[in-house]
């Protein structure tokens, strides 16, 4: 070993990864394998255009889409998989609208675990399906929605020696809370407002836990108002009752009976926040604006935070003087069908200077 070689204790992604960076905040023991795919440490970028319409002091986007499998799920999955390995598991399972399955499949592949993903048949975005396939997961497509998939995944893992790695697994929440720490560290304090999409409600639960813990440790002077947004056709937390047939083009959050219901409501109420609904049209408008005005290509569900903020402002809310962070939960490449739903405006031309000049109006 040369002086430059990091010691083995630094793990698989030297100086990177959620387990190493946040060890003091996580339920890690001497027996926990310090695994990593380089998750976490995602960019926090300032809005250049949309901020004007929100009317706040500063609007930031936390690009969780930059995680190794393209979504925030990796932060929690690395902890859940490490703890499953520590407990001797040789296989993991999750129900998923696509991103959890991609993340579970990646870590399982890397650490030699069996992986079974239960997904609503034909209802997950193609890019996410591609990820699970390439990572070598057993893909179990059920007739039914995410809520049915989670129900059977719970039944199977209660009966067979397979670890359940959905966000009902508390280690997932522990890992995901680290995004709150990163935001507070980057800003020097908690933001005034945190806006994010809500599906199964694990992420809003995790952020709130993270902000509470940092505040207790006096790393921040305040805690943010939590503004969660569900798709209008899949908004059980807004209606106060499960939705039997959830529908939205934002397939990631097509969930009718969130597992972390109570903790999401607690996050809303304790923070003085709200959980509101945004229509698919509002989601698509925000999705397009993020691409064209901010250079951020996210998946539709991830645009719900921006859609929600714009909706609240249109309804008369004021964010004057506030610092807002909006969570961009997943990468746009995961859902190429939505991106290409309208024919892209392509200039079809000959491979010839003059033809291109004429087409572009440069001659
Ligand atoms: C891009 O992958 O539930 O409220 O099975 O993929 O914590 O569920 C995904 C959820 C937001 C909602 N944005 O987060 C799954 C899954 C994206 C997502 C959410 C999801 P939660």
Short mmCIF file of C-alpha atoms and ligand atoms in Angstrom, two decimals, residues 71-73 95-101 128 146 166-167 176 197-204 252-253 255 299 301-302 329-330, ligand 1:
data_model
loop_
_atom_site.label_atom_id
_atom_site.label_comp_id
_atom_site.label_asym_id
_atom_site.label_seq_id
_atom_site.Cartn_x
_atom_site.Cartn_y
_atom_site.Cartn_z
CA UNK A 71 -32.67 9.73 -7.82
CA UNK A 72 -32.69 10.53 -4.09
CA UNK A 73 -33.40 6.88 -3.31
CA UNK A 95 -42.14 -2.51 -4.30
CA UNK A 96 -41.59 0.45 -6.54
CA UNK A 97 -42.87 3.01 -8.99
CA UNK A 98 -39.40 2.67 -10.52
CA UNK A 99 -36.74 4.62 -8.68
CA UNK A 100 -36.56 2.52 -5.54
CA UNK A 101 -36.21 -0.58 -7.71
CA UNK A 128 -36.22 2.92 -14.70
CA UNK A 146 -47.89 0.53 -6.27
CA UNK A 166 -38.95 0.15 0.99
CA UNK A 167 -39.11 3.34 3.05
CA UNK A 176 -32.48 10.14 3.22
CA UNK A 197 -43.05 16.04 -4.28
CA UNK A 198 -44.83 13.51 -2.07
CA UNK A 199 -45.72 9.94 -3.02
CA UNK A 200 -45.23 7.23 -0.42
CA UNK A 201 -44.21 10.09 1.89
CA UNK A 202 -40.87 8.70 3.05
CA UNK A 203 -38.88 11.65 1.76
CA UNK A 204 -40.87 14.41 3.46
CA UNK A 252 -43.20 8.04 -9.61
CA UNK A 253 -45.86 9.48 -7.31
CA UNK A 255 -49.51 6.20 -5.00
CA UNK A 299 -38.64 13.57 -14.33
CA UNK A 301 -42.77 13.94 -10.44
CA UNK A 302 -39.72 16.02 -9.58
CA UNK A 329 -35.88 14.13 -6.84
CA UNK A 330 -35.14 12.31 -10.11
C1 LIG B 1 -38.67 10.98 -8.56
O1 LIG B 1 -39.57 4.46 -6.41
O2 LIG B 1 -42.09 5.56 -4.33
O3 LIG B 1 -42.85 10.54 -1.02
O4 LIG B 1 -41.16 3.32 -5.50
O5 LIG B 1 -39.35 8.45 -7.54
O6 LIG B 1 -40.67 9.44 -0.50
O7 LIG B 1 -42.35 8.29 -1.95
C2 LIG B 1 -40.71 6.90 -5.70
C3 LIG B 1 -41.07 8.11 -5.19
C4 LIG B 1 -40.69 11.77 -5.61
C5 LIG B 1 -41.88 10.53 -3.88
N1 LIG B 1 -39.93 11.88 -6.71
O8 LIG B 1 -41.11 10.28 -2.74
C6 LIG B 1 -40.59 4.40 -5.72
C7 LIG B 1 -41.19 5.63 -5.18
C8 LIG B 1 -39.49 10.79 -7.35
C9 LIG B 1 -39.82 9.52 -6.88
C10 LIG B 1 -41.04 10.54 -5.10
C11 LIG B 1 -40.63 9.39 -5.73
P1 LIG B 1 -41.76 9.60 -1.48
#
